[in-house]
Coordinates of C-alpha atoms and ligand atoms in Angstrom, one line a residue:
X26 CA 95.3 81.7 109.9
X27 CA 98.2 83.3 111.4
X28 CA 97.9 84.3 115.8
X29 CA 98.2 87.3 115.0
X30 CA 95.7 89.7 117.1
X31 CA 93.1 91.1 115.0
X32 CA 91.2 95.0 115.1
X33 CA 87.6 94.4 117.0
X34 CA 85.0 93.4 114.5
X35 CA 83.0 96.4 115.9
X36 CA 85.7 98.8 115.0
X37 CA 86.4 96.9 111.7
X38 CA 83.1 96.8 110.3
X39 CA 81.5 100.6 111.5
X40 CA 79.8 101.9 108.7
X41 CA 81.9 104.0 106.7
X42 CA 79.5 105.4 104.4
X43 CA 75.3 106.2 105.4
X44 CA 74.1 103.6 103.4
X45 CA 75.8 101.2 105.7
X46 CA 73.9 102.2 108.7
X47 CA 71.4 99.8 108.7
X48 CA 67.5 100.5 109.2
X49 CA 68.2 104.2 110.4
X50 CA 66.6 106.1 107.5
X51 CA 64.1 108.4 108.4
X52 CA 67.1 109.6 111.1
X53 CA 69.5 109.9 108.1
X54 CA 67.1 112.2 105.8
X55 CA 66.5 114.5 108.2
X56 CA 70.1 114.7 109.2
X57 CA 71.4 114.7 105.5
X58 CA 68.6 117.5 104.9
X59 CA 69.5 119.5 107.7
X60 CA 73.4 119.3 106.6
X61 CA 72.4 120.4 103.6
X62 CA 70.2 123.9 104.4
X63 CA 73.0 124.7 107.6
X64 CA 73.4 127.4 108.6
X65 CA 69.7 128.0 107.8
X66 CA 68.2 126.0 109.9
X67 CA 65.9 126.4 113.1
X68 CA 68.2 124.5 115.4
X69 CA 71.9 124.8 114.8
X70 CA 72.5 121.1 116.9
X71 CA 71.1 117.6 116.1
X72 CA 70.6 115.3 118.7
X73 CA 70.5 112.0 118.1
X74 CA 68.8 109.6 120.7
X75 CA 68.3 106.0 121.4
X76 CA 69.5 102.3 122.8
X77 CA 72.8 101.6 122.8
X78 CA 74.3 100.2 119.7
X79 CA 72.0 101.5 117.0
X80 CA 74.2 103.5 115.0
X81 CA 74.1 106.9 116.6
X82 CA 77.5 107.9 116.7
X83 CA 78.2 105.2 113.8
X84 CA 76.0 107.8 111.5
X85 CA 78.3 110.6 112.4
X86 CA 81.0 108.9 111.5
X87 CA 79.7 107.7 108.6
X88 CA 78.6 111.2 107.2
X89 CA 81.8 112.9 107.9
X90 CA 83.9 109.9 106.4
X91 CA 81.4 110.1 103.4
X92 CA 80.9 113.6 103.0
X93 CA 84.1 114.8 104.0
X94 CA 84.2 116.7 107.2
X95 CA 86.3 116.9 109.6
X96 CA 84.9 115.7 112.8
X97 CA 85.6 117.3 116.1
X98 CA 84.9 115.2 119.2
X99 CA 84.2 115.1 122.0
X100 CA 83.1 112.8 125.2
X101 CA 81.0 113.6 127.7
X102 CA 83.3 113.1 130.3
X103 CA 85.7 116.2 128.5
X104 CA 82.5 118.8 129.4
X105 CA 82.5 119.0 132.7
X106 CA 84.9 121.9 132.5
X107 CA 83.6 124.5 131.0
X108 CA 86.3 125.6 129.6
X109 CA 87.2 122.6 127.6
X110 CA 83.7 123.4 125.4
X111 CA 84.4 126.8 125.0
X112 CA 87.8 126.1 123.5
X113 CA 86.5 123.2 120.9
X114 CA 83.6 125.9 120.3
X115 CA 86.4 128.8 120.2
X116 CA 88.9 126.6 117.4
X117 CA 85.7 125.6 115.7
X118 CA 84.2 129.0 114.8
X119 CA 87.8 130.5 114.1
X120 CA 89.5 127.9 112.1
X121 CA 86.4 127.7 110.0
X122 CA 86.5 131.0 109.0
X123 CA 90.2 131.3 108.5
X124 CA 91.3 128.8 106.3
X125 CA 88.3 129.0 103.4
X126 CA 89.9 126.0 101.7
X127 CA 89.8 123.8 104.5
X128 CA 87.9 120.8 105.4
X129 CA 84.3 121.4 106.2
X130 CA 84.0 120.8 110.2
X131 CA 80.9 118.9 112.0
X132 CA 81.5 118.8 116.0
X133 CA 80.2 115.5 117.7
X134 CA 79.5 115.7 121.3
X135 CA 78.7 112.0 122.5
X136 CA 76.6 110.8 125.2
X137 CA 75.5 113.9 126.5
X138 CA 73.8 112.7 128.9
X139 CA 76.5 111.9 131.1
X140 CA 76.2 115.5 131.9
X141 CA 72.7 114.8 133.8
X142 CA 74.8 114.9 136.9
X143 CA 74.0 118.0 139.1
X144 CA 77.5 118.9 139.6
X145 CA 77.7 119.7 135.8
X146 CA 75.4 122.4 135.1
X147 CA 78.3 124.1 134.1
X148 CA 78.3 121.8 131.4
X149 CA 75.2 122.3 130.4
X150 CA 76.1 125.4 130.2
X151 CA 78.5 125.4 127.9
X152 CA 77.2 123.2 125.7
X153 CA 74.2 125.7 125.2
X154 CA 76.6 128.4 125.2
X155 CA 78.7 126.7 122.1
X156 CA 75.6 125.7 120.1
X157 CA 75.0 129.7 119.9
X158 CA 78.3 130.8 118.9
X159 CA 79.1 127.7 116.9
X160 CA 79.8 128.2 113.3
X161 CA 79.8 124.1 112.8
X162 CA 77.2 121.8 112.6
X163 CA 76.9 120.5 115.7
X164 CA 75.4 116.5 116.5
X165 CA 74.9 115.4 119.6
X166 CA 74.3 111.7 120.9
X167 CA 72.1 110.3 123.9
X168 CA 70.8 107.3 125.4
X169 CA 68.1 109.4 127.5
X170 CA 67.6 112.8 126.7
X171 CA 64.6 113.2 129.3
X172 CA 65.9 113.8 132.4
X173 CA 64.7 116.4 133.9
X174 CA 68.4 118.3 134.0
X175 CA 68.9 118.2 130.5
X176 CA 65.6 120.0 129.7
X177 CA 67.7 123.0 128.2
X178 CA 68.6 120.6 125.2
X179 CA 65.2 120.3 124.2
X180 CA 65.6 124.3 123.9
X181 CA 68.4 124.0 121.4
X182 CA 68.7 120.7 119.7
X183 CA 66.3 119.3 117.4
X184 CA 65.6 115.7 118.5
X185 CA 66.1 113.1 115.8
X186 CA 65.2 109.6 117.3
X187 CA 67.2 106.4 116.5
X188 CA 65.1 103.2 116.2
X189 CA 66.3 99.8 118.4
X190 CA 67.5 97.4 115.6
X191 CA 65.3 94.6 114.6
X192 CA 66.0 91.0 115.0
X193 CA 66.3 90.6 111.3
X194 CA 68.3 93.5 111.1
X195 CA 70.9 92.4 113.7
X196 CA 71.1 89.2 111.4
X197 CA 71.6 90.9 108.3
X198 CA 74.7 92.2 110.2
X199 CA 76.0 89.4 111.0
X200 CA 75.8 87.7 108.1
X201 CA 77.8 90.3 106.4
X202 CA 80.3 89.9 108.7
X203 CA 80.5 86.2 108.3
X204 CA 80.5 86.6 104.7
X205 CA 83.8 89.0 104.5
X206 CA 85.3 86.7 107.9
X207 CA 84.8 83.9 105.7
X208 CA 83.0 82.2 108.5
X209 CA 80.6 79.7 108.1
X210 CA 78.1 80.3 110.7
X211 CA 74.9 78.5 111.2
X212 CA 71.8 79.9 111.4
X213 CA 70.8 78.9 114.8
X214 CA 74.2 80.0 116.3
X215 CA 73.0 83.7 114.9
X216 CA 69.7 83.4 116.0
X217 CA 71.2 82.3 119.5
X218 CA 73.8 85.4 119.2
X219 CA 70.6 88.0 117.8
X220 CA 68.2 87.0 120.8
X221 CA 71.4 88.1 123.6
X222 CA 72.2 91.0 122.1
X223 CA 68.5 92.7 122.4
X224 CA 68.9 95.0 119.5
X225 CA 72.6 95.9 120.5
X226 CA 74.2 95.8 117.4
X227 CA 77.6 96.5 119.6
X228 CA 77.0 93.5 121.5
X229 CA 75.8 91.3 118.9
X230 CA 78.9 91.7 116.8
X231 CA 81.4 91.5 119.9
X232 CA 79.8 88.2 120.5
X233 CA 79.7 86.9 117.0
X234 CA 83.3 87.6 117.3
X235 CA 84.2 85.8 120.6
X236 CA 82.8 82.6 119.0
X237 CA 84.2 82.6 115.4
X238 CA 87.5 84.2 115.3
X239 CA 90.0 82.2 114.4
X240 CA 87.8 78.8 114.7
X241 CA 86.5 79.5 110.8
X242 CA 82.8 78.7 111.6
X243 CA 80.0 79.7 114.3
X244 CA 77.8 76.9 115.6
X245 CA 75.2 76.8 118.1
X246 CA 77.2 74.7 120.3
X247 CA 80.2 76.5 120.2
X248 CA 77.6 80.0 121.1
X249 CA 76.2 78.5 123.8
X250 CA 79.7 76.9 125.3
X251 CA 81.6 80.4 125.1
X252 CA 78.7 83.2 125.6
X253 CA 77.5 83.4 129.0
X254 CA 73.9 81.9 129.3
X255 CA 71.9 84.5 130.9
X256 CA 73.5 88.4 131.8
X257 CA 74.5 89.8 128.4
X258 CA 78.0 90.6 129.8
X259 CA 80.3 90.5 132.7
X260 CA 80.0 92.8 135.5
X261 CA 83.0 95.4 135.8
X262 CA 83.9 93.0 139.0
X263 CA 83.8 89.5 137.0
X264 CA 85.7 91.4 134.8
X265 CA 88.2 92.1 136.9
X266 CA 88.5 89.2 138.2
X267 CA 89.0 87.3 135.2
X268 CA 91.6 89.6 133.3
X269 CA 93.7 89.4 136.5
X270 CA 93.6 85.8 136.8
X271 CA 94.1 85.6 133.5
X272 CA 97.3 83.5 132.9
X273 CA 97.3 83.5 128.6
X274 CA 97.0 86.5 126.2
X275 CA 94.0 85.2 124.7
X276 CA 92.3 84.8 128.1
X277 CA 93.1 88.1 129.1
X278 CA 91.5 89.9 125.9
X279 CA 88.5 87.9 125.9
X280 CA 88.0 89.5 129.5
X281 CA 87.1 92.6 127.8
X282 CA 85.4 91.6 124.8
X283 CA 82.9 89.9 127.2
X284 CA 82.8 92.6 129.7
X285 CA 80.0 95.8 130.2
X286 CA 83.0 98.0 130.1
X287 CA 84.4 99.6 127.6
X288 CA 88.2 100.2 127.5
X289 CA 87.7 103.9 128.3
X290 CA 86.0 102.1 131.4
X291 CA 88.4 99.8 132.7
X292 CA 91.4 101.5 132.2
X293 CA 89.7 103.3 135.2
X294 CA 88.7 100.4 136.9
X295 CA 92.4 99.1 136.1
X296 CA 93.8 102.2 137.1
X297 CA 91.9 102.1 140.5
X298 CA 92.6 98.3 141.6
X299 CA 95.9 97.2 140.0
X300 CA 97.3 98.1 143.7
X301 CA 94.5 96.2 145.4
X302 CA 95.2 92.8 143.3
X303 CA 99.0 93.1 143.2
X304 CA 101.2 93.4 146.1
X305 CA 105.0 93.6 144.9
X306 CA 105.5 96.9 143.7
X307 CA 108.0 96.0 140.8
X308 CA 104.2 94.1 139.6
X309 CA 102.5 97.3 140.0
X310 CA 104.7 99.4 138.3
X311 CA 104.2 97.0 135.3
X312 CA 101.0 97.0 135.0
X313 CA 100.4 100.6 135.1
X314 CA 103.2 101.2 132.9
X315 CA 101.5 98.8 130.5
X316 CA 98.4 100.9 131.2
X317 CA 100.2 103.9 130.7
X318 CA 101.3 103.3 127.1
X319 CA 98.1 101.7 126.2
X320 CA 96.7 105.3 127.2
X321 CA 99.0 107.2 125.3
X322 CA 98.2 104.8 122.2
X323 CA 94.5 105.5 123.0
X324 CA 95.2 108.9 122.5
X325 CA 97.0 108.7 119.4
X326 CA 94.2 107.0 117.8
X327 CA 91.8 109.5 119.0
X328 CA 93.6 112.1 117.1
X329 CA 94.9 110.3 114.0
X330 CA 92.1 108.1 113.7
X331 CA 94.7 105.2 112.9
X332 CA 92.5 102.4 114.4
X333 CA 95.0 99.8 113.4
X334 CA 96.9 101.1 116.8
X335 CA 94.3 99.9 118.8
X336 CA 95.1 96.4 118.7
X337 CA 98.4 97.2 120.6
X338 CA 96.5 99.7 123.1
X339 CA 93.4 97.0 123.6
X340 CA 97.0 94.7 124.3
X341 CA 98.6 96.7 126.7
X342 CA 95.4 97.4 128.4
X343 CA 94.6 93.8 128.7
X344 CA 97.4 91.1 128.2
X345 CA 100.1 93.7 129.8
X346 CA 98.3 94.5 132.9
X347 CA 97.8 90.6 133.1
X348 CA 100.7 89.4 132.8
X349 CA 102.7 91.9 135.0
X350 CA 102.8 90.1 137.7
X351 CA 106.2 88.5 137.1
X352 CA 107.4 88.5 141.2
X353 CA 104.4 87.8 143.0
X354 CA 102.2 85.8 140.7
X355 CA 100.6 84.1 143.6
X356 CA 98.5 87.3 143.5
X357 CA 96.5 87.0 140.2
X358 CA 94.3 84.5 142.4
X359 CA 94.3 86.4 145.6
X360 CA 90.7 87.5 146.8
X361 CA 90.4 91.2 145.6
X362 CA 87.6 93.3 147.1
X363 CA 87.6 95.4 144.0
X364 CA 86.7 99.2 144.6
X365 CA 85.0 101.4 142.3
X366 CA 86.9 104.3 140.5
X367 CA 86.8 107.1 142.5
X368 CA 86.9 109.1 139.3
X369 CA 83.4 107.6 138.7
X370 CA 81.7 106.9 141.9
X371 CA 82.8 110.8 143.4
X372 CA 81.3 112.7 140.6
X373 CA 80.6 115.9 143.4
X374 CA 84.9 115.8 143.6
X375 CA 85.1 114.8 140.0
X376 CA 85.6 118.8 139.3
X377 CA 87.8 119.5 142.1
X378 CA 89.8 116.2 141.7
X379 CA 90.6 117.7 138.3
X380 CA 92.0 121.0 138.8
X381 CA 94.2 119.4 141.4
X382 CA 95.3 116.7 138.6
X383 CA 96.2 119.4 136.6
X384 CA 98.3 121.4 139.1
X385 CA 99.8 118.5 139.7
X386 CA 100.5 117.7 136.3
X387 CA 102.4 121.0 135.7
X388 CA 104.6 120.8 138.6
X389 CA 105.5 117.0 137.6
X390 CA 105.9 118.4 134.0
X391 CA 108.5 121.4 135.5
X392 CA 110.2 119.1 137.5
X393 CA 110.7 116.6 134.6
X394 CA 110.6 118.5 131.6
X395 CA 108.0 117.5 129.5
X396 CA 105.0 118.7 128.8
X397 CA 101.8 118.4 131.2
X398 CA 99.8 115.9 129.3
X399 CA 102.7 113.6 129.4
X400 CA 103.5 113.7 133.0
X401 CA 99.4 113.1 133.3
X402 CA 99.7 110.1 130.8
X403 CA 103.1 108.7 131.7
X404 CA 104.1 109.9 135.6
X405 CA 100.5 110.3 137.2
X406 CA 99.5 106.4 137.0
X407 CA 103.1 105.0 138.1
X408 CA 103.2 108.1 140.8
X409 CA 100.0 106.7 142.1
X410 CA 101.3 103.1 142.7
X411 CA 104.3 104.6 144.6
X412 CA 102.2 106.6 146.3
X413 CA 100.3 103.8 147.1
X414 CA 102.9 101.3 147.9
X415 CA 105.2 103.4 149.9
X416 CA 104.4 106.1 152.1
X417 CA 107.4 106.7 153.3
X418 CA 109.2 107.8 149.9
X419 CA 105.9 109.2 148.2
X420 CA 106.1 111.7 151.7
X421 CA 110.0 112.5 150.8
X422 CA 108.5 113.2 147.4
X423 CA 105.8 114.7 148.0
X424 CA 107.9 117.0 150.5
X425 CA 110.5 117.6 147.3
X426 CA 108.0 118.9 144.6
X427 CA 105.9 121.0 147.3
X428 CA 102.6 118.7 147.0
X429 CA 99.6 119.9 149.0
X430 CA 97.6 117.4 150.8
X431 CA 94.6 117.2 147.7
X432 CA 97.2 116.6 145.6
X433 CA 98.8 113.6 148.3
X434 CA 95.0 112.6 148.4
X435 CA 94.6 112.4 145.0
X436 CA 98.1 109.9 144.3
X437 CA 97.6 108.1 147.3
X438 CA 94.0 107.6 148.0
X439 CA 92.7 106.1 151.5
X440 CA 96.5 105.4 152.0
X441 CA 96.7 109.5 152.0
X442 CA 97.2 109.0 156.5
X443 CA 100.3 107.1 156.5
X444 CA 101.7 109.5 154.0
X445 CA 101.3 112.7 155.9
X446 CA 102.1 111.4 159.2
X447 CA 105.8 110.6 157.7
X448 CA 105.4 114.0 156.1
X449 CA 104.8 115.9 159.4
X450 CA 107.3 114.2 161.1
X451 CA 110.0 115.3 158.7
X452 CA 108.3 119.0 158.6
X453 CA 109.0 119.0 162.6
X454 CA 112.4 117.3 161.8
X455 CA 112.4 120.8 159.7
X456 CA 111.3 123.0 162.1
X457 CA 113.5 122.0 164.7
X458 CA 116.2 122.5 163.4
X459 CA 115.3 126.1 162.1
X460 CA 114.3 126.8 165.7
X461 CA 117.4 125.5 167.1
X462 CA 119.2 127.9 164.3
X463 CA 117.1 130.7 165.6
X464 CA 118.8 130.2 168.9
X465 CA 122.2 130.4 167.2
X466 CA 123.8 133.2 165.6
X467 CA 121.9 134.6 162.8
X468 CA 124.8 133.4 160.5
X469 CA 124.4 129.8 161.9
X470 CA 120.5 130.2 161.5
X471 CA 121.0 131.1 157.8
X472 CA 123.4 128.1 157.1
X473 CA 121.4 125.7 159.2
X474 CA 117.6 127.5 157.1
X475 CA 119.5 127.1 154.2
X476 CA 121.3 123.7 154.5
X477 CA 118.7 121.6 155.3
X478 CA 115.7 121.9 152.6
X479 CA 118.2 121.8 150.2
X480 CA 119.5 118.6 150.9
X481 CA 115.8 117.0 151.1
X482 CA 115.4 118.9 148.0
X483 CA 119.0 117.2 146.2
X484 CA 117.6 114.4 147.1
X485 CA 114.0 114.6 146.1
X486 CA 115.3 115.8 142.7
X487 CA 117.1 112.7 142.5
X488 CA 114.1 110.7 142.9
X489 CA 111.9 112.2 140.1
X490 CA 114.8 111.6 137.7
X491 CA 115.2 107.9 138.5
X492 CA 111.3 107.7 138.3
X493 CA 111.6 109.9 135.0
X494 CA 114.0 107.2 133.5
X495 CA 112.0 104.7 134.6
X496 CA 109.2 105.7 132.4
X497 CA 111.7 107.0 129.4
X498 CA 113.5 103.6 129.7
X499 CA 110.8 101.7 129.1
X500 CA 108.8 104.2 126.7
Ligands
ATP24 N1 72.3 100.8 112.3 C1 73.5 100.2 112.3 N2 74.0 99.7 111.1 C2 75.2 99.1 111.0 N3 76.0 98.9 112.1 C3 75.6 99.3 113.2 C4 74.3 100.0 113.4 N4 74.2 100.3 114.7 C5 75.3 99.8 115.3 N5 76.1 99.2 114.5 C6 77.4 98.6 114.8 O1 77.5 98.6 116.2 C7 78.6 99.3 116.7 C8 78.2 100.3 117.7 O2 77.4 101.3 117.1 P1 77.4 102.8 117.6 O3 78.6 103.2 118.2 O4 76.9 103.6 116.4 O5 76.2 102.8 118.7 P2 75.5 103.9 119.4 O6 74.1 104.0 118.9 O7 76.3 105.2 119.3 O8 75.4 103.4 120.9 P3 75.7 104.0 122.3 O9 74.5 104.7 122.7 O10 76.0 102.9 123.2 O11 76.9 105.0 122.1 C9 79.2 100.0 115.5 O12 80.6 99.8 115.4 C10 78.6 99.3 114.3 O13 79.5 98.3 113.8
MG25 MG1 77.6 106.1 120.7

């Protein structure tokens, strides 16, 4: 066998058609029947319920790979905005109806219940909002459906419980996968993997893979030596820790395949700590460019459904933020008080915090000229490290492209003070000089108005280019 990096068995292996999902089938004949008779049908949305990893959002996949539709997704993290629903709902019902020969559309909206959070009635909202309107089959995913906030889905879904996988089940699994791996795996090492994983099929696999790729066999020994004894998985903090200190490739990945997060989830844990754990800013740049193109990777797979990019994304994500620090790499050891991503643990800003990201997005995107969602994906993250590494030019910047002090907040964090305490100074700087025009002549008070915001600004513009190359350089 070859080094080369392989797709996640999880990925690799999801059921592509519904007979694949394993011991799900009263959950599949309702939905197939219910497919079938839309739109005539009591409730226009499914949702599907149940522990994590047992084939929830595998089925939907499954069905529209198998029965040809085209599958509209999205997360629960894209409906806190309003908006964002209406316009899935909005392309949905019209693009249905337009083009007659097109494919036939199912929407997925997974893990709704991240929406439970008070600050997201809206939602709610427009969840219930687009299963009226909706045209399209809509299927929706949960963990628990039963708090009291989402009551409303009770209203317009039909609930369609997922069972937790059975021991034997989770082996059956496995052994398929050892069988098309060519692994030879001993029964007890399964058994060992099976009893972890507590009907996690997700977790079961990701271990079965830690232990046998690339050694050609599974044995109990070699479980028991690489899987952590007791906690299923590593804590986003231990996780941390150990992709940072990481100091091989192969080190650095299995950071995440042993981890509780997900790489949605620590590229926002990355995002939020790379500055904490290293200090030379060329380092930081680095690792949130790496982060950066793993994100924009991320996204193309999203879209295309090309999962063979993920490999390099999973890469960036994990070997590239790793191994960036190249100047300082005293610092992959240093004591780290990890922080938790503000994007996650400020869920009452989360809404704010996100209309200011977009502001700021378009006036990045009109300074640079490119489009929003690239300055977001490409400028935003290595912005932030400036921003967090050096008040004194992110304040010249922030002076240059008119920033207000949410959107300073939002780039630099709890560094935000140092940043608009050089700010004001150079606003005063400003004023004076405008007040000592005013004095003057009113020609010398145009001159003097004039002069000096446009050489901050010269300047300023100068800056976003070189940071612009940066990025294109690189790209
Ligand atoms: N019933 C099943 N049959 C076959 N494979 C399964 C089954 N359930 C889970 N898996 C495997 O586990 C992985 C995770 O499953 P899936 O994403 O469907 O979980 P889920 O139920 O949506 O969990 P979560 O609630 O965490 O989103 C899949 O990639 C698939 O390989
Ligand atoms: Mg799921």
């Amino acid at each position: 066998m070859s080094h080369q990096l392989k797709i996640p068995w999880v990925i690799k292996y999801r059921p592509r058609k519904v007979e694949d999902v394993i011991n799900q089938e009263e959950a599949k004949s309702k939905v197939l029947e219910w497919l079938k008779k839309w739109p005539n049908v009591t409730k226009k949305a499914l949702l599907f319920y149940g522990p994590p990893g047992c084939g929830k959002t595998s089925l939907v996949e499954a069905i529209s790979n198998e029965f040809g539709y085209e599958l509209l997704e999205m997360n629960a993290s894209d409906f806190r905005r309003k908006e964002d629903i209406e316009r899935v709902a909005v392309r949905a019902s019209t693009m249905q109806s337009l083009f007659a020969s097109g494919k036939k559309k199912l929407i997925l909206l997974d893990e709704v219940d991240g929406v439970a959070n008070k600050e997201d009635v809206g939602g709610l909202e427009a969840i219930e909002h687009l299963v009226k309107v909706t045209k399209v089959p809509i299927i929706m995913t949960a963990n628990n459906p039963w708090d009291q906030k989402l009551r409303i889905l009770r209203d317009i879904a039909e609930f369609v419980q997922f069972r937790k996988l059975e021991k034997r089940d989770l082996m059956k699994l496995l052994h398929r996968i050892c069988n098309a791996e060519n692994l030879h795996c001993d029964e007890d090492a399964l058994d060992y993997i099976v009893s972890r994983a507590e009907g996690d099929a997700r977790a079961a696999i990701n271990d079965l893979q830690a232990v046998g790729e690339g050694f050609g066999e599974v044995t109990l020994e070699r479980a028991k030596a690489i899987l952590r004894p007791r906690d299923k998985e590593r804590d986003p903090f231990e996780t941390l820790k150990l992709l940072f200190s990481s100091r091989y490739a192969w080190q650095a990945r299995n950071a995440l395949s042993q981890s509780q997060l997900d790489y949605e989830q620590l590229k926002l844990w990355l995002e939020e700590n790379i500055p904490h754990q290293y200090t030379d800013m060329e380092d930081v740049l680095r690792a949130y460019e790496a982060l950066s193109k793993s994100d924009i990777y991320l996204g193309r797979i999203v879209k295309s459904g090309d999962w063979d990019l993920l490999v390099y994304a999973m890469d960036l994500m994990t070997v590239g933020v790793a191994l960036a620090a190249i100047n300082n790499p005293r610092d992959k050891d240093k004591w780290t008080k990890y922080t938790f991503p503000q994007r996650i643990s400020i869920m009452s800003k989360l809404k704010e915090v996100r209309s200011v990201r977009e502001d700021l997005a378009t006036i990045l995107a009109k300074h640079l000229h490119t489009s929003a969602s690239t300055a977001k994906s490409d400028v935003l993250p290595i912005l932030k490290a400036m921003f967090v590494s050096n008040p004194e030019y992110a304040a010249k910047l922030a002076i240059g492209l008119g920033l207000s002090e949410k959107m300073i907040e939002i780039l630099a964090g709890t560094n935000k003070q140092a940043i608009l305490d050089y700010y004001r100074k150079v606003e005063e700087l400003l004023e004076k000089k405008a007040s000592e025009a005013l004095a003057g002549t009113k020609k010398l008070k145009q001159e003097m108005k004039k002069e000096k915001p446009e050489t901050e600004k010269g300047k300023e513009k100068k800056n976003t280019k070189d940071l612009f190359s940066f990025t294109k350089k690189s790209g």
